[in-house]
Amino acid sequence: MAKEYSFYPGCSSQEAASSSNYLKSVQSMCDVLDIKLNVIPDWNCCSASIGYCGGGELPRLALSARNIALSEQHNAGQDIVATCAACWLATKETQERLDHDAGLMAETNEALAEAGLKLKNETKIRHMVEVLIEDIGYEEMGKHVKKPLDGIKIAGYVGCQTNRPFGIEGESFENPKYLDKFIETMGAEPVEKYDKKVSCCGGALAFSEPEKSQALIKDIIEAAYDGGADMIVTPCPVCQMNVEVYQDKINAKYGTKFHIPVTYYSTLMSVAYGKNGKESGLNGQIIKAEKLEAIAGK
Amino acid sequence: MSDINTGMVEKYRNNFLKEVEANVEEGDWVKMCMQCGVCSGSCPMGPYWDHPPQELFMMIRAGKRDEVLTSTSMWMCTSCYNCIVRCPRELPITHIMHGLAHYATRLGIEPKGQPTRQFAQLFWDNLAKNGRVNELWLGVNLYFMNGLVEGIKVAMGMAGIGFGMLKAGRLSLKELVGGHTVKDKKGFKAMIKKAQELEAARIDNAQ
Ligand code: SF4
Ligand code: SF4
Ligand code: SF4
Ligand code: SF4
């Protein structure tokens, strides 16, 4: 029987948004693993880590609280699963803060009442990679591989928010291994000692402080090349976008020759599970993942 | 100076630490800082901060109210959480940075031209209006926030990226006119309004 989850896609995974290709590959991957994602009806944006200028603490807590309350009402008993690190983090932080502060919890429910909602705050908030590791397991993930990703060397870029402050159970902040294990399980080779694995790419500041952020991104890409990588893989839509789309600008500024594809773990899995390029979201690449395309086209 | 700012100055006189504790998100943690400097050393944009977190905390205790609240520093936080996981006293530094930035905005004394301040405000306005973020609208506004001439220059510089995303189906022109929203806009807006009122009342009471 399919495992069911209450799914929070977040703004960046909406149709025709910046990580719509992530969603595509996640759907293909879940299809193979018999995971059923029930979208939280009428979910709203969580304001990530950048809503704080106009939004005070309580309005921001109310945002995530509304999503949890909707989930508790419509998808009762199901864990919430997010694919975006920022969504996962904001929702989990809200749950924790409200759990520890009865005053804020009461005020949040007063605000939610205006939308006809009530928060119990009893739902587990999880990232998709937690579902894969804890509910599916590496062994089962490996069983479905039809086309091993032989001969591809991949730098697993974990980034910040899937790693800190919560991180994945049993992993360290300095050197989490799960992404490397995903890569191996799909038959590809992870870059050992990728020393920018958990470095910051600038996050939302890639928009507002482009030069400072691009300096950070440059180091992340350089370290991947140093490790002999053919491509980079991440679990976070913001990381994916930042590391992929600014390569031309970085080349122009620093005289580098970067041209390295950046995909999601779910892209790898979808291709290894035998899905075609479109089903794996490969048409969403700005820098084409040619080695994956070759395998998907076989 | 805005009224609320003057009111706060009068109320707390020389005790800025107390003002922060009462009004800034997670502000009651500031006094726990032991000035070890680990946070400042972990900050990816640290070299660009006038006052890294450790210094801001020292300045709060020293009552340097204007210097702290008008600083651009906390607006350069990327929310990478390096500091939080390394702080020996477990201060929620990231949240205090966001809290200080928001409090300065509430008082109307934040550094208005700071680019992340502008982006963060656009992000919030976009979200508060529709319940979901419209990336194209956000981008267009962002490029033009420094005026038309500068905006065209930035937009031209970014055009390659926008075009690439458009081609790859990751950016939608439809969004400019309709785009992504929640269905229950009325309830959503009423919820935000209520939350804002409750929070304002709490802070006014502290005044
Ligand atoms: S991560 Fe960003 S874009 Fe996605 S839902 Fe949260 S705030 Fe909106
Ligand atoms: S986008 Fe960058 S800053 Fe955000 S989580 Fe990913 S690595 Fe960290
Ligand atoms: S790491 Fe913690 S204790 Fe050390 S200076 Fe920073 S906030 Fe203070
Ligand atoms: S979370 Fe903010 S303050 Fe902390 S290290 Fe990262 S950028 Fe610096």
Coordinates of C-alpha atoms and ligand atoms in Angstrom, one line a residue:
Chain A
M1 CA 0.0 0.0 0.0
A2 CA 1.2 3.5 -0.8
K3 CA 2.7 5.6 2.0
E4 CA 0.8 8.8 2.2
Y5 CA 2.1 12.2 3.2
S6 CA 0.7 15.7 3.4
F7 CA 2.7 17.6 0.9
Y8 CA 3.9 21.3 1.1
P9 CA 5.3 22.2 -2.3
G10 CA 6.1 25.8 -1.6
C11 CA 6.2 28.7 -4.0
S12 CA 9.3 27.8 -5.9
S13 CA 7.8 24.4 -6.9
Q14 CA 4.6 25.8 -8.3
E15 CA 3.9 25.3 -12.0
A16 CA 6.2 27.4 -14.1
A17 CA 8.2 28.6 -11.1
S18 CA 11.9 28.3 -10.6
S19 CA 12.0 24.8 -9.3
S20 CA 9.0 23.3 -11.1
N21 CA 11.5 20.8 -12.5
Y22 CA 12.3 19.6 -9.0
L23 CA 8.6 18.8 -8.4
K24 CA 8.5 16.9 -11.7
S25 CA 11.4 14.6 -10.7
V26 CA 10.0 14.2 -7.2
Q27 CA 6.7 13.0 -8.6
S28 CA 8.4 10.5 -10.8
M29 CA 10.6 9.3 -7.9
C30 CA 7.6 8.9 -5.6
D31 CA 5.7 7.1 -8.3
V32 CA 8.3 4.4 -8.3
L33 CA 8.7 4.2 -4.5
D34 CA 4.9 4.1 -4.0
I35 CA 4.8 7.3 -2.1
K36 CA 1.6 9.3 -2.4
L37 CA 1.8 13.1 -1.9
N38 CA -1.5 14.8 -0.9
V39 CA -1.0 18.5 -1.4
I40 CA -2.1 20.7 1.5
P41 CA -5.2 22.4 0.1
D42 CA -4.7 26.2 -0.4
W43 CA -1.3 26.3 1.3
N44 CA 0.4 29.6 1.5
C45 CA 4.0 30.8 1.3
C46 CA 6.0 30.5 4.5
S47 CA 8.1 33.7 4.0
A48 CA 11.3 31.6 4.3
S49 CA 14.1 33.5 5.9
I50 CA 13.4 36.8 4.2
G51 CA 10.0 37.9 5.3
Y52 CA 11.3 39.6 8.4
C53 CA 11.4 43.2 7.1
G54 CA 7.6 43.7 6.7
G55 CA 6.6 40.7 8.8
G56 CA 6.9 40.6 12.5
E57 CA 7.4 37.4 14.5
L58 CA 3.7 36.7 15.0
P59 CA 2.5 37.3 11.4
R60 CA 5.4 35.0 10.2
L61 CA 4.5 32.3 12.7
A62 CA 0.9 32.6 11.5
L63 CA 1.9 31.8 7.9
S64 CA 3.4 28.4 8.7
A65 CA 0.7 27.8 11.4
R66 CA -1.9 28.2 8.7
N67 CA -0.3 25.5 6.6
I68 CA 0.0 23.1 9.5
A69 CA -3.6 23.8 10.6
L70 CA -4.8 23.1 7.0
S71 CA -2.9 19.9 6.9
E72 CA -4.3 18.8 10.3
Q73 CA -7.8 19.5 9.0
H74 CA -7.6 18.0 5.5
N75 CA -4.8 15.5 5.7
A76 CA -5.3 14.3 9.3
G77 CA -2.8 11.9 10.7
Q78 CA -0.3 12.4 7.8
D79 CA 3.2 13.8 8.3
I80 CA 3.9 17.1 6.5
V81 CA 6.6 16.7 3.9
A82 CA 8.4 19.6 2.2
T83 CA 10.9 19.4 -0.7
C84 CA 12.3 22.8 -0.1
A85 CA 14.9 23.3 2.7
A86 CA 13.5 26.8 3.5
C87 CA 9.9 25.6 3.7
W88 CA 10.8 22.7 5.9
L89 CA 12.9 24.9 8.2
A90 CA 10.3 27.7 8.5
T91 CA 7.5 25.2 9.2
K92 CA 9.6 23.2 11.7
E93 CA 10.8 26.4 13.5
T94 CA 7.2 27.6 13.8
Q95 CA 6.1 24.3 15.3
E96 CA 9.0 24.4 17.8
R97 CA 8.5 28.0 18.8
L98 CA 4.8 27.6 19.4
D99 CA 5.4 24.4 21.3
H100 CA 7.6 26.2 23.7
D101 CA 5.6 29.4 24.1
A102 CA 2.0 29.2 25.2
G103 CA 1.4 32.9 24.8
L104 CA 2.5 32.9 21.2
M105 CA 0.4 29.8 20.6
A106 CA -2.7 31.4 22.0
E107 CA -2.1 34.5 19.8
T108 CA -1.4 32.4 16.7
N109 CA -4.7 30.6 17.2
E110 CA -6.5 33.9 17.6
A111 CA -5.1 35.0 14.3
L112 CA -6.0 31.6 12.7
A113 CA -9.5 31.9 13.9
E114 CA -9.9 34.8 11.5
A115 CA -9.4 32.3 8.7
G116 CA -11.7 29.7 10.4
L117 CA -8.8 27.5 11.4
K118 CA -7.3 26.0 14.6
L119 CA -3.9 24.7 15.2
K120 CA -3.3 21.6 17.2
N121 CA 0.4 21.5 16.4
E122 CA 0.7 17.8 16.6
T123 CA 2.0 17.0 13.1
K124 CA 5.5 15.9 12.3
I125 CA 7.3 18.2 9.8
R126 CA 9.7 16.4 7.5
H127 CA 12.0 17.0 4.6
M128 CA 11.6 14.6 1.6
V129 CA 15.1 13.3 2.2
E130 CA 14.1 12.2 5.7
V131 CA 11.2 10.2 4.3
L132 CA 13.6 8.5 1.9
I133 CA 16.2 7.7 4.5
E134 CA 13.9 6.8 7.4
D135 CA 10.7 5.4 5.8
I136 CA 12.0 3.9 2.6
G137 CA 15.7 3.2 3.4
Y138 CA 18.8 2.9 1.2
E139 CA 18.3 -0.7 0.5
E140 CA 14.8 -0.3 -0.9
M141 CA 15.9 2.9 -2.8
G142 CA 18.5 0.8 -4.5
K143 CA 16.2 -2.1 -5.4
H144 CA 14.4 0.1 -8.0
V145 CA 17.5 1.1 -9.9
K146 CA 17.1 0.0 -13.5
K147 CA 19.8 2.1 -15.1
P148 CA 22.7 2.6 -12.7
L149 CA 24.4 6.0 -13.2
D150 CA 27.8 4.4 -14.1
G151 CA 30.7 6.6 -14.7
I152 CA 29.3 9.9 -13.4
K153 CA 31.2 11.6 -10.6
I154 CA 29.0 13.9 -8.5
A155 CA 29.6 16.5 -5.9
G156 CA 26.9 16.3 -3.2
Y157 CA 26.2 19.9 -2.2
V158 CA 24.1 19.8 1.0
G159 CA 24.1 23.6 1.6
C160 CA 22.9 25.2 4.8
Q161 CA 19.3 24.8 5.6
T162 CA 18.8 21.1 5.1
N163 CA 21.7 20.8 7.4
R164 CA 21.4 23.5 10.0
P165 CA 20.0 24.1 12.6
F166 CA 18.0 20.8 12.5
G167 CA 19.8 18.6 10.0
I168 CA 19.1 15.0 9.4
E169 CA 19.0 12.6 12.3
G170 CA 22.3 10.7 12.8
E171 CA 24.3 13.1 10.5
S172 CA 26.9 15.6 11.5
F173 CA 26.7 19.3 10.7
E174 CA 30.3 19.3 9.3
N175 CA 30.1 16.3 7.1
P176 CA 26.7 14.9 6.5
K177 CA 26.9 11.7 4.4
Y178 CA 23.4 11.0 3.2
L179 CA 23.6 12.8 -0.2
D180 CA 26.8 10.8 -1.0
K181 CA 25.0 7.7 -0.1
F182 CA 22.1 8.6 -2.4
I183 CA 24.6 9.1 -5.2
E184 CA 26.2 5.8 -4.5
T185 CA 22.9 4.0 -4.3
M186 CA 22.1 5.2 -7.8
G187 CA 25.3 3.8 -9.1
A188 CA 27.3 7.0 -9.5
E189 CA 30.5 8.0 -7.7
P190 CA 30.4 10.7 -5.0
V191 CA 33.3 13.2 -4.7
E192 CA 35.1 12.3 -1.5
K193 CA 36.0 15.2 0.8
Y194 CA 34.0 17.9 -1.1
D195 CA 35.1 20.7 1.1
K196 CA 32.3 23.2 0.2
K197 CA 29.6 20.6 1.0
V198 CA 27.9 22.6 3.7
S199 CA 29.0 26.1 2.7
C200 CA 26.5 28.9 2.2
C201 CA 25.7 30.1 -1.3
G202 CA 24.2 33.4 -0.2
G203 CA 20.6 32.2 -0.2
A204 CA 18.1 34.9 -0.9
L205 CA 20.9 37.4 -0.9
A206 CA 21.9 36.2 -4.3
F207 CA 19.3 38.7 -5.5
S208 CA 20.1 41.6 -3.3
E209 CA 23.9 41.2 -2.9
P210 CA 24.8 39.5 -6.2
E211 CA 28.5 40.1 -6.2
K212 CA 29.1 39.0 -2.6
S213 CA 26.9 35.9 -3.2
Q214 CA 28.6 35.0 -6.5
A215 CA 31.9 35.0 -4.7
L216 CA 30.6 32.3 -2.4
I217 CA 29.0 30.4 -5.3
K218 CA 32.4 30.5 -7.2
D219 CA 34.1 28.6 -4.3
I220 CA 31.3 26.0 -4.2
I221 CA 31.7 25.2 -7.9
E222 CA 35.5 25.4 -7.9
A223 CA 35.7 22.8 -5.1
A224 CA 33.4 20.5 -7.1
Y225 CA 35.7 20.8 -10.1
D226 CA 38.7 20.2 -7.8
G227 CA 37.1 16.9 -6.8
G228 CA 36.8 15.9 -10.4
A229 CA 33.0 16.2 -10.5
D230 CA 30.9 16.0 -13.7
M231 CA 27.9 17.5 -12.0
I232 CA 26.6 18.8 -8.7
V233 CA 23.5 17.6 -6.9
T234 CA 21.5 19.3 -4.1
P235 CA 18.4 18.8 -1.9
C236 CA 17.4 22.5 -2.0
P237 CA 15.8 24.6 -4.7
V238 CA 17.5 27.8 -3.7
C239 CA 20.9 26.2 -3.7
Q240 CA 20.1 24.6 -7.1
M241 CA 19.1 27.8 -8.7
N242 CA 22.0 29.9 -7.2
V243 CA 24.7 27.4 -8.2
E244 CA 23.3 26.8 -11.7
V245 CA 22.2 30.1 -13.1
Y246 CA 25.0 32.5 -12.3
Q247 CA 27.8 30.5 -13.9
D248 CA 28.1 32.7 -16.9
K249 CA 28.3 35.8 -14.8
I250 CA 30.9 34.3 -12.6
N251 CA 32.9 33.3 -15.7
A252 CA 32.7 36.8 -17.0
K253 CA 33.9 38.3 -13.8
Y254 CA 36.6 35.8 -12.7
G255 CA 37.7 34.4 -16.0
T256 CA 36.7 30.9 -15.0
K257 CA 35.2 28.4 -17.5
F258 CA 32.4 26.9 -15.3
H259 CA 29.8 24.9 -17.1
I260 CA 28.6 22.3 -14.7
P261 CA 25.1 21.0 -14.4
V262 CA 23.3 21.2 -11.1
T263 CA 20.4 18.9 -10.4
Y264 CA 18.4 17.5 -7.5
Y265 CA 18.9 14.1 -5.8
S266 CA 15.4 13.3 -7.2
T267 CA 16.6 13.9 -10.7
L268 CA 19.3 11.3 -10.3
M269 CA 16.8 8.9 -8.8
S270 CA 14.2 9.4 -11.5
V271 CA 16.7 8.8 -14.2
A272 CA 18.2 5.7 -12.5
Y273 CA 14.6 4.4 -12.0
G274 CA 14.2 4.4 -15.8
K275 CA 12.1 7.5 -16.3
N276 CA 12.7 9.6 -19.4
G277 CA 14.3 13.0 -19.6
K278 CA 11.0 14.9 -19.4
E279 CA 9.7 12.8 -16.5
S280 CA 12.9 13.5 -14.7
G281 CA 12.7 17.3 -15.2
L282 CA 15.9 17.3 -17.3
N283 CA 14.3 19.8 -19.7
G284 CA 14.3 22.3 -16.8
Q285 CA 18.1 22.4 -16.8
I286 CA 19.7 25.7 -18.0
I287 CA 23.0 23.9 -18.1
K288 CA 22.1 20.6 -19.7
A289 CA 22.9 17.5 -17.7
E290 CA 24.2 15.6 -20.8
K291 CA 25.4 12.5 -19.0
L292 CA 22.0 12.0 -17.4
E293 CA 20.3 12.7 -20.7
A294 CA 22.3 10.1 -22.4
I295 CA 21.2 7.5 -19.8
A296 CA 17.6 8.6 -19.8
G297 CA 17.5 8.4 -23.6
K298 CA 18.8 4.8 -23.7
Chain B
M1 CA 11.9 60.5 14.0
S2 CA 8.7 58.5 14.2
D3 CA 6.5 58.7 17.2
I4 CA 7.0 55.1 18.2
N5 CA 10.7 55.6 18.1
T6 CA 10.6 58.7 20.3
G7 CA 8.3 56.9 22.7
M8 CA 10.6 54.0 23.0
V9 CA 13.6 56.2 23.7
E10 CA 11.7 57.9 26.5
K11 CA 10.4 54.8 28.0
Y12 CA 13.7 52.9 28.2
R13 CA 16.0 55.9 28.7
N14 CA 19.5 54.4 29.0
N15 CA 18.5 50.8 29.1
F16 CA 18.7 49.6 25.5
L17 CA 19.3 46.0 26.6
K18 CA 15.9 46.1 28.3
E19 CA 14.3 47.6 25.3
V20 CA 15.7 44.7 23.1
E21 CA 14.7 42.1 25.6
A22 CA 11.1 43.3 25.6
N23 CA 10.6 44.1 21.9
V24 CA 13.0 42.2 19.7
E25 CA 12.3 38.6 18.6
E26 CA 14.4 36.3 20.9
G27 CA 15.9 39.5 22.3
D28 CA 16.0 38.1 25.9
W29 CA 18.9 35.9 24.8
V30 CA 21.3 38.8 24.2
K31 CA 22.5 38.9 27.8
M32 CA 23.6 35.3 27.6
C33 CA 26.4 36.1 25.1
M34 CA 29.9 35.5 26.5
Q35 CA 31.7 37.4 23.7
C36 CA 33.7 34.4 22.5
G37 CA 33.5 35.6 18.8
V38 CA 32.7 32.2 17.3
C39 CA 29.6 33.6 15.6
S40 CA 31.5 36.4 13.9
G41 CA 34.1 34.0 12.7
S42 CA 31.5 31.7 11.1
C43 CA 29.6 34.3 9.2
P44 CA 29.9 33.8 5.4
M45 CA 29.4 37.5 4.7
G46 CA 31.3 38.5 7.8
P47 CA 33.9 40.6 6.0
Y48 CA 31.1 43.0 4.8
W49 CA 29.4 43.5 8.2
D50 CA 30.3 46.8 10.0
H51 CA 29.4 45.0 13.2
P52 CA 29.3 41.2 13.3
P53 CA 26.9 39.5 15.7
Q54 CA 29.2 39.4 18.7
E55 CA 29.9 43.1 18.3
L56 CA 26.2 43.9 18.0
F57 CA 25.5 42.1 21.2
M58 CA 28.3 44.1 23.0
M59 CA 26.9 47.3 21.6
I60 CA 23.4 46.5 22.8
R61 CA 24.7 46.1 26.3
A62 CA 26.7 49.3 26.0
G63 CA 23.5 51.1 25.0
K64 CA 24.6 52.1 21.5
R65 CA 21.0 52.3 20.4
D66 CA 21.2 54.3 17.2
E67 CA 24.4 52.6 16.0
V68 CA 22.8 49.2 16.3
L69 CA 19.4 50.0 14.9
T70 CA 20.5 52.0 11.9
S71 CA 23.3 49.5 11.1
T72 CA 23.3 47.6 7.7
S73 CA 24.9 44.6 9.4
M74 CA 22.0 42.4 10.4
W75 CA 20.5 43.0 6.9
M76 CA 23.4 41.0 5.6
C77 CA 22.5 37.8 7.3
T78 CA 22.0 34.9 4.8
S79 CA 20.3 32.7 7.4
C80 CA 22.9 30.0 7.0
Y81 CA 22.7 29.0 10.7
N82 CA 26.5 28.5 11.0
C83 CA 26.5 30.7 14.1
I84 CA 23.6 29.0 15.8
V85 CA 25.0 25.5 15.6
R86 CA 28.4 26.7 16.9
C87 CA 27.5 29.2 19.6
P88 CA 28.6 27.7 23.0
R89 CA 25.7 29.5 24.7
E90 CA 23.2 28.3 22.1
L91 CA 21.9 31.8 21.3
P92 CA 19.4 31.9 18.4
I93 CA 21.6 34.4 16.6
T94 CA 20.0 34.2 13.2
H95 CA 16.6 35.0 14.7
I96 CA 18.0 37.9 16.8
M97 CA 19.5 39.4 13.6
H98 CA 16.1 39.1 11.8
G99 CA 14.4 40.5 15.0
L100 CA 16.7 43.5 15.1
A101 CA 16.1 44.3 11.5
H102 CA 12.4 44.0 11.9
Y103 CA 12.4 46.2 15.1
A104 CA 14.4 48.9 13.3
T105 CA 11.8 48.8 10.5
R106 CA 8.9 49.0 12.9
L107 CA 10.6 52.1 14.4
G108 CA 11.1 53.6 10.9
I109 CA 14.9 54.0 11.4
E110 CA 16.2 51.1 9.3
P111 CA 18.8 51.8 6.5
K112 CA 16.3 52.4 3.8
G113 CA 18.5 52.0 0.8
Q114 CA 20.1 48.7 1.9
P115 CA 19.4 46.3 -0.9
T116 CA 18.4 43.3 1.2
R117 CA 16.0 45.6 3.2
Q118 CA 14.4 46.5 -0.1
F119 CA 14.2 42.9 -1.3
A120 CA 12.8 41.7 2.0
Q121 CA 10.1 44.3 1.9
L122 CA 9.2 43.5 -1.7
F123 CA 9.0 39.8 -0.7
W124 CA 6.7 40.5 2.2
D125 CA 4.4 42.8 0.2
N126 CA 4.2 40.3 -2.6
L127 CA 3.4 37.5 -0.1
A128 CA 0.9 39.5 2.0
K129 CA -1.0 40.5 -1.1
N130 CA -1.4 37.0 -2.7
G131 CA -0.5 34.5 -0.1
R132 CA 2.1 33.1 -2.5
V133 CA 5.2 34.6 -4.0
N134 CA 5.2 35.7 -7.6
E135 CA 8.8 35.3 -8.7
L136 CA 8.6 37.3 -11.9
W137 CA 6.9 40.3 -10.2
L138 CA 9.5 40.1 -7.5
G139 CA 12.3 40.1 -10.1
V140 CA 11.0 43.0 -12.1
N141 CA 10.5 45.1 -9.0
L142 CA 13.9 44.3 -7.7
Y143 CA 15.6 45.4 -10.9
F144 CA 13.8 48.7 -10.8
M145 CA 14.1 49.5 -7.2
N146 CA 17.0 51.9 -7.7
G147 CA 15.2 53.8 -10.4
L148 CA 14.6 53.4 -14.1
V149 CA 18.1 53.8 -15.6
E150 CA 19.8 51.6 -13.0
G151 CA 16.9 49.2 -13.4
I152 CA 17.3 48.8 -17.1
K153 CA 21.0 48.2 -16.6
V154 CA 20.5 45.5 -14.0
A155 CA 17.6 43.9 -16.0
M156 CA 19.8 43.8 -19.1
G157 CA 22.6 42.2 -17.1
M158 CA 20.2 39.6 -15.7
A159 CA 18.3 39.1 -19.0
G160 CA 20.3 36.1 -20.0
I161 CA 19.3 34.4 -16.8
G162 CA 15.7 35.3 -17.1
F163 CA 15.6 34.1 -20.7
G164 CA 17.2 30.8 -19.8
M165 CA 14.7 30.2 -17.1
L166 CA 11.8 31.1 -19.4
K167 CA 13.0 28.7 -22.0
A168 CA 13.4 26.0 -19.4
G169 CA 9.8 26.5 -18.3
R170 CA 10.9 27.8 -14.9
L171 CA 9.5 31.3 -15.1
S172 CA 6.1 32.3 -16.2
L173 CA 5.0 35.4 -18.0
K174 CA 1.4 34.6 -17.0
E175 CA 2.4 35.4 -13.5
L176 CA 2.7 39.1 -14.3
V177 CA -1.0 39.5 -14.8
G178 CA -2.6 36.7 -12.8
G179 CA -0.2 34.2 -11.3
H180 CA 0.0 32.4 -8.1
T181 CA -2.3 33.1 -5.2
V182 CA -4.2 31.4 -2.3
K183 CA -7.9 30.8 -2.9
D184 CA -9.0 32.1 0.5
K185 CA -7.5 35.5 0.2
K186 CA -10.0 37.1 2.5
G187 CA -9.3 34.7 5.4
F188 CA -5.6 34.9 4.7
K189 CA -5.5 38.7 4.9
A190 CA -7.7 38.8 8.0
M191 CA -5.3 36.3 9.7
I192 CA -2.3 38.5 8.9
K193 CA -4.0 41.6 10.0
K194 CA -5.0 40.1 13.3
A195 CA -1.5 38.8 13.9
Q196 CA -0.1 42.3 13.2
E197 CA -2.6 43.9 15.6
L198 CA -1.9 41.5 18.4
E199 CA 1.8 42.0 18.0
A200 CA 1.5 45.8 17.8
A201 CA -0.6 45.9 20.9
R202 CA 2.0 43.8 22.8
I203 CA 4.8 46.2 21.8
D204 CA 2.7 49.3 22.5
N205 CA 2.0 48.0 26.0
A206 CA 5.7 47.6 26.5
Q207 CA 6.1 51.3 25.5
Ligands
SF4_1 S1 10.5 28.6 0.7 FE1 10.2 30.5 -0.1 S2 9.1 30.5 -1.8 FE2 8.9 28.6 -0.8 S3 7.0 28.7 0.3 FE3 8.7 29.2 1.6 S4 8.8 31.3 1.3 FE4 7.5 30.7 -0.3
SF4_2 S1 20.2 28.3 -0.6 FE1 22.3 28.6 0.0 S2 21.9 29.7 1.8 FE2 20.0 28.6 1.4 S3 20.0 26.7 2.2 FE3 20.8 26.4 0.2 S4 23.0 26.7 0.6 FE4 22.0 27.6 2.3
SF4_3 S1 29.1 32.6 19.5 FE1 27.5 32.9 21.0 S2 28.5 33.4 22.9 FE2 30.0 33.5 21.3 S3 30.0 35.7 20.7 FE3 28.6 34.7 19.4 S4 26.6 34.9 20.4 FE4 28.2 35.3 21.9
SF4_4 S1 23.0 32.9 10.1 FE1 23.4 35.0 9.7 S2 24.5 35.8 11.4 FE2 24.6 33.6 11.5 S3 26.5 33.1 10.5 FE3 24.8 33.0 9.0 S4 24.8 35.0 8.0 FE4 26.0 35.1 9.9

